[in-house]
Tab-separated table of C-alpha atoms in Angstrom:
chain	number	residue	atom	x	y	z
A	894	UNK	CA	104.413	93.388	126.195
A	895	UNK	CA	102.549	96.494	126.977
A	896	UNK	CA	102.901	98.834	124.055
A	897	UNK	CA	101.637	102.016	123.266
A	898	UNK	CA	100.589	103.044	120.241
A	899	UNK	CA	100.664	106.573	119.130
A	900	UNK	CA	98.934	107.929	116.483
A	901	UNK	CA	96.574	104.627	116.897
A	902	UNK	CA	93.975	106.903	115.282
A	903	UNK	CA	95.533	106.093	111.423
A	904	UNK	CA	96.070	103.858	109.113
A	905	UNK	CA	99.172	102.238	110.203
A	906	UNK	CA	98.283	102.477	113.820
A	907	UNK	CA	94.536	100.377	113.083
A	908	UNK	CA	97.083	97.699	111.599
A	909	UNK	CA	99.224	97.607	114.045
A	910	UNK	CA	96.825	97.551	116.961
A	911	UNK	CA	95.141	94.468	114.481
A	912	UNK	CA	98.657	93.268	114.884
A	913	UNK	CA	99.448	93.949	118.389
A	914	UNK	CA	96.094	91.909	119.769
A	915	UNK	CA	96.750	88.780	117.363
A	916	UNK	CA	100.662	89.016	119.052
A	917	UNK	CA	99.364	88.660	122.694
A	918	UNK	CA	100.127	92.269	123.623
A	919	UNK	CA	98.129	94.463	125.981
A	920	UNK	CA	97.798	97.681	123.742
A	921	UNK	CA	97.349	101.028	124.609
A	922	UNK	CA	96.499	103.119	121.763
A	923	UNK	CA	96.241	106.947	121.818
A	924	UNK	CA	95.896	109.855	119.663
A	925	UNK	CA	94.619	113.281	119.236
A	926	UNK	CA	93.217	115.043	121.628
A	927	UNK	CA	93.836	112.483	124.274
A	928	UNK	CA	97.717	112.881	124.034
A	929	UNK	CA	99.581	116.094	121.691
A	930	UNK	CA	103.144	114.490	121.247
A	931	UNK	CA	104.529	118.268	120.581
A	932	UNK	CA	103.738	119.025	124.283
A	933	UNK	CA	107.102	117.692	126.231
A	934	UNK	CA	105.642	117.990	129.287
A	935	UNK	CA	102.089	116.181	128.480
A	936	UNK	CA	104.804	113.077	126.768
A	937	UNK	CA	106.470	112.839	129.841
A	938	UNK	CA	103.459	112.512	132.440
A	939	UNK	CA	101.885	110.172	129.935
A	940	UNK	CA	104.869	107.859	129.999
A	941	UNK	CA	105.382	108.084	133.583
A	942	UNK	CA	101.431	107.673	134.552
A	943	UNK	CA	101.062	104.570	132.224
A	944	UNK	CA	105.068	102.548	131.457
A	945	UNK	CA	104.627	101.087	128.895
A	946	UNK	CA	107.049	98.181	128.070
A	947	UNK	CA	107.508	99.719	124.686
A	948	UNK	CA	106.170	102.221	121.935
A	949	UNK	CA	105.479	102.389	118.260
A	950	UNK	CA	105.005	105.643	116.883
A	951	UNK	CA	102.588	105.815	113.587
A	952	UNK	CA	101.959	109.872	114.717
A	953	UNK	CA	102.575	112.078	112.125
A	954	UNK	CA	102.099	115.123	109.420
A	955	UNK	CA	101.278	113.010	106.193
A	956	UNK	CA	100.182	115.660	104.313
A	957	UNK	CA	103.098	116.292	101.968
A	958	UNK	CA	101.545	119.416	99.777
A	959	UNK	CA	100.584	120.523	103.395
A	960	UNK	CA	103.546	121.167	104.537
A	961	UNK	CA	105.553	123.231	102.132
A	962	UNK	CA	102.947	126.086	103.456
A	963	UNK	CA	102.582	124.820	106.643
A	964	UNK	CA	106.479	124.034	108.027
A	965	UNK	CA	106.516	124.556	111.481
A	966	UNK	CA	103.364	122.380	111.782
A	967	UNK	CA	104.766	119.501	110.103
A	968	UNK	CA	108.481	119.981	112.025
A	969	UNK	CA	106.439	120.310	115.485
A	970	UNK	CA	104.687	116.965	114.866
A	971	UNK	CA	107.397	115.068	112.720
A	972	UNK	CA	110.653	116.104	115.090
A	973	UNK	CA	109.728	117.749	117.959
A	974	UNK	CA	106.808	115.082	118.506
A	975	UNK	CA	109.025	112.299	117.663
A	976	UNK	CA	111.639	113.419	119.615
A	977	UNK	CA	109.626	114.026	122.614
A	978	UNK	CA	107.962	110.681	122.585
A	979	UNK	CA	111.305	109.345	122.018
A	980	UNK	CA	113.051	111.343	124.737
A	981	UNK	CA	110.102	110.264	127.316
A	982	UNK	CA	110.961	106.080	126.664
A	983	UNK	CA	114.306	106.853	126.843
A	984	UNK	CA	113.232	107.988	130.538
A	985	UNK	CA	112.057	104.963	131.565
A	986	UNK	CA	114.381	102.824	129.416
A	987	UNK	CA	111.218	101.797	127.217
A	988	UNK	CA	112.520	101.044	123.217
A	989	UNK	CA	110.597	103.197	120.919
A	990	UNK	CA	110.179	102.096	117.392
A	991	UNK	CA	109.446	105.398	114.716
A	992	UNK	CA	108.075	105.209	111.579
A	993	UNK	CA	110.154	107.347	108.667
A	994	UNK	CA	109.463	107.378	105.184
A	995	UNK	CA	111.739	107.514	101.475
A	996	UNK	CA	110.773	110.860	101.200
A	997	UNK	CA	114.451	111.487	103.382
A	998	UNK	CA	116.445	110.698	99.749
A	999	UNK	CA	117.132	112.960	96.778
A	1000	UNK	CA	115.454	110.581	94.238
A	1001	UNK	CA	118.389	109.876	92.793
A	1002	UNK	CA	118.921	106.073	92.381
A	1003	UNK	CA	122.301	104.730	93.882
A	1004	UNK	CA	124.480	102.375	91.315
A	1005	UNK	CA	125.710	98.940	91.621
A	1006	UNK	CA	129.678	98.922	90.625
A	1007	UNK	CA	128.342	97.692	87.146
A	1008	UNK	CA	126.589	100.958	87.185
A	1009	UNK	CA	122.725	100.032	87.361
A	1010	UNK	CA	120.595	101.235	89.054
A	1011	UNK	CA	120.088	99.414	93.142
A	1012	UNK	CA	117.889	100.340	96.039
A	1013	UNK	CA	119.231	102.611	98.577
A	1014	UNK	CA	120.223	100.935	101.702
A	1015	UNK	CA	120.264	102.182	105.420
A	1016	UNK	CA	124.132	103.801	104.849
A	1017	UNK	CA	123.449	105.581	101.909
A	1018	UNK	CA	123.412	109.663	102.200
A	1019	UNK	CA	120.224	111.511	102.225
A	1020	UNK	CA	119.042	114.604	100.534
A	1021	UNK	CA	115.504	115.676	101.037
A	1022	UNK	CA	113.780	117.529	98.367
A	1023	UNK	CA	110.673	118.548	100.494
A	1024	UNK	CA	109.703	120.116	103.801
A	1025	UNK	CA	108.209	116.752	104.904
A	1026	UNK	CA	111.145	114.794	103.756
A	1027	UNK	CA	113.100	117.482	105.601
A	1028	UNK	CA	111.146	116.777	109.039
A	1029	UNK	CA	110.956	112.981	108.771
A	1030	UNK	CA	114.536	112.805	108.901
A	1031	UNK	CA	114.861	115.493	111.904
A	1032	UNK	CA	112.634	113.072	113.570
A	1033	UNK	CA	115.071	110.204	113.113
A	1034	UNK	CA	117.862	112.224	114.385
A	1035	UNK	CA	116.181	113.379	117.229
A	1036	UNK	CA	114.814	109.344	118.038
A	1037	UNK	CA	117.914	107.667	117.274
A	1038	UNK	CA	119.770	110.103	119.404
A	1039	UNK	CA	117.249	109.639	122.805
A	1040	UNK	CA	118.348	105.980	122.905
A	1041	UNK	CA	120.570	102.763	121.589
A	1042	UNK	CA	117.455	100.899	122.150
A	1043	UNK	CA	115.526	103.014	119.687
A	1044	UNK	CA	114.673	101.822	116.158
A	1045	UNK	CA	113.317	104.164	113.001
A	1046	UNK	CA	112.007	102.161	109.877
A	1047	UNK	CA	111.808	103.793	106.710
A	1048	UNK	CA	109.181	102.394	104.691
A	1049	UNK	CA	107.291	103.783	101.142
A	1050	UNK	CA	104.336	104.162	99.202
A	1051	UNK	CA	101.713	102.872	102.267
A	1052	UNK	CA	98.376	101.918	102.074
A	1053	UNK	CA	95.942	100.102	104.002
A	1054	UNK	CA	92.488	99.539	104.754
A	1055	UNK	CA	91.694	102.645	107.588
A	1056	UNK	CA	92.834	105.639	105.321
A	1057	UNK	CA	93.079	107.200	101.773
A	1058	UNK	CA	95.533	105.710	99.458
A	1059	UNK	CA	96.474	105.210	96.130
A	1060	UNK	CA	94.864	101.652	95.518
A	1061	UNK	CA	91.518	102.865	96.934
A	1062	UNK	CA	91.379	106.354	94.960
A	1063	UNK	CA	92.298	104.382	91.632
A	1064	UNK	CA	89.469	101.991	92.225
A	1065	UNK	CA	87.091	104.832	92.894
A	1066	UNK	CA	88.068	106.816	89.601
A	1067	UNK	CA	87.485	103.638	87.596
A	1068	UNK	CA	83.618	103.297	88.974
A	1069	UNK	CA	82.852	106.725	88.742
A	1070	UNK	CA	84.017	106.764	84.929
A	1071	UNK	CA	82.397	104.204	84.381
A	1072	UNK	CA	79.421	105.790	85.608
A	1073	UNK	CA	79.331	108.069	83.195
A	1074	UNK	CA	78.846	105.071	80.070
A	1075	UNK	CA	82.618	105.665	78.502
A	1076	UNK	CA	85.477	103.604	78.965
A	1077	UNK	CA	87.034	104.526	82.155
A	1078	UNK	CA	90.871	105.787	82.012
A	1079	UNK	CA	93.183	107.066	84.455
A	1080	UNK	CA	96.419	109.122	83.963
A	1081	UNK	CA	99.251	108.034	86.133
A	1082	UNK	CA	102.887	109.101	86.397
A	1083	UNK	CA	105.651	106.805	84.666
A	1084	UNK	CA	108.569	108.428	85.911
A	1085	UNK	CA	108.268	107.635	89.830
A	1086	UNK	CA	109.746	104.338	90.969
A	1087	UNK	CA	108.942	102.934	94.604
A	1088	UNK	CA	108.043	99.934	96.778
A	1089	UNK	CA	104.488	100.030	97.526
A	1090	UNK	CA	103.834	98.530	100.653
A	1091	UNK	CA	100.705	97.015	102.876
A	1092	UNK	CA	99.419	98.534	105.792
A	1093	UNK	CA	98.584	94.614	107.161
A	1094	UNK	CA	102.134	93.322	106.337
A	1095	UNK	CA	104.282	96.404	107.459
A	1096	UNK	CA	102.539	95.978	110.900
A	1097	UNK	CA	103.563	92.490	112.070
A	1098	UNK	CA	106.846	93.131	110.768
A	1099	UNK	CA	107.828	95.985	112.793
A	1100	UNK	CA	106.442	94.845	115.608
A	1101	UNK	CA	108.382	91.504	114.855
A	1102	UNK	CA	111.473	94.043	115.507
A	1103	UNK	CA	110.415	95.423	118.534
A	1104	UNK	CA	110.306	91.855	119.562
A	1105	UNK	CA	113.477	90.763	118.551
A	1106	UNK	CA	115.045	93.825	119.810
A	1107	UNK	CA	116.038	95.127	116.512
A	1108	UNK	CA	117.833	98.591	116.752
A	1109	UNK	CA	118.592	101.291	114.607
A	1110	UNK	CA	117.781	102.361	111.097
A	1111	UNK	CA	116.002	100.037	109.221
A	1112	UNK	CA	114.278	99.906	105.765
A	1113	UNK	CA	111.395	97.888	105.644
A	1114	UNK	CA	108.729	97.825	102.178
A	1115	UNK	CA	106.948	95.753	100.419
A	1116	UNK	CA	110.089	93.936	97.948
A	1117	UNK	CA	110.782	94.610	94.306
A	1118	UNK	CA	109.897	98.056	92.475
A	1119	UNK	CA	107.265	99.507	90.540
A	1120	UNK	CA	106.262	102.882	88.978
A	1121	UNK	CA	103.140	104.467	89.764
A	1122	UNK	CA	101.440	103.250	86.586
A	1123	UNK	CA	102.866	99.604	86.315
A	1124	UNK	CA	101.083	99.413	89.983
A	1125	UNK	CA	97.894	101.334	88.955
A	1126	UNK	CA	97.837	98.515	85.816
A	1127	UNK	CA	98.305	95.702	88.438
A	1128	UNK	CA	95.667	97.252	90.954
A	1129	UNK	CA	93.358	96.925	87.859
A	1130	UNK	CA	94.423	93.434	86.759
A	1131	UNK	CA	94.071	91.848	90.250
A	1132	UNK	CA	90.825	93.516	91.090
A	1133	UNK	CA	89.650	92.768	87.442
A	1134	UNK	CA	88.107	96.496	86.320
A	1135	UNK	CA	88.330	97.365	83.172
A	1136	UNK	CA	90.494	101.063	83.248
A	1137	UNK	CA	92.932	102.194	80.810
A	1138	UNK	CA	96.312	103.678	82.555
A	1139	UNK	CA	97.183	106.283	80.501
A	1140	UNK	CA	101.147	107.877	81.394
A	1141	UNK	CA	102.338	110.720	82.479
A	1142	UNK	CA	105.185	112.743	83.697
A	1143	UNK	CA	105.607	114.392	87.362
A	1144	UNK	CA	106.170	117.325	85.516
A	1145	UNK	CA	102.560	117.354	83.983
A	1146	UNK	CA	101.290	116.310	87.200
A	1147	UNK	CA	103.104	118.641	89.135
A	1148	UNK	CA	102.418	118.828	92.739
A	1149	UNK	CA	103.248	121.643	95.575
A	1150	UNK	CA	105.867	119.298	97.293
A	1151	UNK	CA	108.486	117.518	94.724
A	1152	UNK	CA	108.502	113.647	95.004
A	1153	UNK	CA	111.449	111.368	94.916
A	1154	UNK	CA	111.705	109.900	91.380
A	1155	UNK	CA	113.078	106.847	92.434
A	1156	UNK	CA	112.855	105.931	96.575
A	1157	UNK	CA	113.048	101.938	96.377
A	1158	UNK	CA	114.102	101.078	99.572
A	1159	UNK	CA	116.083	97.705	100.948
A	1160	UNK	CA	117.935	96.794	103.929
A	1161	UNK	CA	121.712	95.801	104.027
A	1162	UNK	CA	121.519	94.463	107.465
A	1163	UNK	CA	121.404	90.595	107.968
A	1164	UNK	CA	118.862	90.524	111.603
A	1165	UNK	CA	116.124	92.607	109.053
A	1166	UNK	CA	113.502	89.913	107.531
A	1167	UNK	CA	112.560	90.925	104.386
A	1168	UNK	CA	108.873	91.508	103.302
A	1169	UNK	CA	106.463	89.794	100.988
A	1170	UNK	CA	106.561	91.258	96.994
A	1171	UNK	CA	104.499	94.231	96.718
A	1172	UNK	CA	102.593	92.159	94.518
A	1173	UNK	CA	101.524	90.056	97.464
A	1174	UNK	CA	101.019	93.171	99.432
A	1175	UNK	CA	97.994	94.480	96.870
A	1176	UNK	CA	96.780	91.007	97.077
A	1177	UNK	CA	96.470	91.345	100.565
A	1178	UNK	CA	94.891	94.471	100.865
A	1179	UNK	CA	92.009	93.500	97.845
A	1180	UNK	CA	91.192	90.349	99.782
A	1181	UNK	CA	90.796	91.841	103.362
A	1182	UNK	CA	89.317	95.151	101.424
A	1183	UNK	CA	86.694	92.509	100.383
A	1184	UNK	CA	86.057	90.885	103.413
A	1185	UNK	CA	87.574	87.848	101.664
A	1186	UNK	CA	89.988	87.654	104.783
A	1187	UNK	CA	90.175	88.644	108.370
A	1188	UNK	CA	91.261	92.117	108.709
C-alpha cells in the first residue's frame, strides 16, 4: 500500500512509519512545514499530486493545558485539520484512519448490570470535560462523516520511544533524586484510572485495520487498567530503580485542563483484535528504550 503518514514528525507517527516499512508499505511521511493540514486547499493538492492508497493521521494539538488558552489553535488542528485531511481521501476514495483519544468521555465509569464499574465501549455517550477533549471528538465527527471507509481509534495514556511521556519523565525524576544522595520519591495521582498503551504496539495494530479494512469507531489500548501510581510502581519494578510512589489526588495536583478520572477504554466490536496487557506494553517500551530490542 502507499500510505501517508501525517504528523510522521511524532511519536506515534516514528512508530508507525517503524511499522509501515516492516509491513511492506511504501510510506510517505509528512509534517510541519512541508504540509499544514488546517489549509483545505494545500490538503487537497497534496492528495491529488501524490494518491496515496491510504492515510493515517497521528497530526495533532497534544498539548492539553495548551489548549484551554489556546482553543481555536487546538480546534484548527484537531477538527478542521482532521476534517480536511479526511475530506481530501474521501476525494479520491483513499480510507483514512484518525487517531482520537479518551479524553472525548466525562470520566465517569459506565456500570455492568451488577453495577461495577466496566470500560466504556465505542456506543457509549460522550461528555468532554476539556477543550482538547472537546476538539478530538469534532475531529471524529468531521472524519467519520467525509467517508464509510474512514476509521477513528480512540486510544489512552500513549507513550513511546520518539517523545515525552510519562514512563520516561518518571525514570528521569528517580535519577535526578537520586542525585542528590536521598532516597528518591515521586508523588503520583491515585484517583485517575486508564489503559496505558505502547507507542510500538498501537502502531501495527492500527495499521493491521487499515489492512483489514476495518471501519468506524474503534477503541484500541493497551488491555486491563491501572491508576497513575500502580503504573508509576510497575515502571519502577520492571526497570528495577529504587523510587518511592508517594499518592496523590488530581485535586492536589491540579492541572489547567481537567482529566478524565476514569477513561479505560475497550471495544465491543467482534472484527477489533485486542491488544497485549499494558503490562506487556511497558515491557516493550523498557526493552527497545534499552536497545535490548529492535526499535
Amino acid at each position: 500500500m502507499r500510505l501517508l503518514v501525517t504528523g510522521a514528525a511524532g511519536m506515534l507517527g516514528h512508530d508507525v512509519l517503524r511499522a509501515g516499512e516492516h509491513a511492506g508499505h511504501e510510506l510517505i511521511a509528512i509534517d510541519l512545514p512541508d504540509l499544514d493540514i488546517t489549509d483545505a486547499r494545500a490538503v487537497d493538492a497534496f492528495f491529488a499530486r501524490e494518491r496515496p492508497e491510504g492515510c493515517v493521521n497521528c497530526a495533532a494539538w497534544t498539548d492539553v493545558d495548551g489548549a484551554e488558552s489556546k482553543e481555536d489553535l487546538a480546534r484548527a488542528v484537531n477538527a478542521t485539520g482532521a476534517g480536511n485531511l479526511a475530506r481530501a481521501a474521501a476525494q479520491i476514495g483513499v480510507p483514512l484512519l484518525h487517531i482520537s483519544t479518551d479524553y472525548v468521555f466525562d470520566g465517569t465509569a459506565p456500570l455492568d448490570e451488577g453495577g461495577r464499574e466496566r470500560p466504556y465501549i465505542e456506543s457509549d455517550p460522550t461528555g468532554p470535560r476539556s477543550v482538547y477533549g472537546s476538539t478530538k471528538l469534532e475531529g471524529e465527527a468531521q472524519v467519520l462523516a467525509a467517508s464509510t471507509r474512514h476509521t477513528v481509534v480512540r486510544t489512552a495514556w500513549l507513550y513511546g520511544l520518539d517523545g515525552k511521556n510519562f514512563v520516561d519523565t518518571m525514570l528521569r525524576l528517580a535519577r535526578e533524586r537520586e542525585a542528590t544522595g536521598s532516597t528518591p520519591s515521586v508523588q503520583v495521582v491515585d484517583d485517575q484510572v486508564g489503559s496505558p498503551t505502547w507507542s510500538g504496539h498501537l502502531a501495527p495494530a492500527i495499521l493491521g485495520l487499515l489492512e483489514r479494512e476495518v471501519r468506524g469507531l474503534v477503541h484500541l489500548t493497551g488491555a486491563g487498567a491501572v491508576s497513575w501510581n500502580g503504573f508509576a510502581k510497575e515502571i519502577f519494578r520492571q526497570a528495577d530503580v529504587e523510587c518511592r510512589v508517594e499518592p496523590a489526588s488530581s485535586e492536589q495536583l491540579a492541572r489547567p485542563a481537567p482529566r478524565p478520572v476514569y477513561s479505560v477504554l475497550e471495544s465491543e466490536r467482534d472484527d477489533v483484535l485486542p491488544m497485549p496487557p499494558w503490562q506487556d506494553g511497558l515491557a516493550g517500551y523498557l526493552a527497545a528504550r534499552d536497545g535490548m530490542i529492535q526499535r
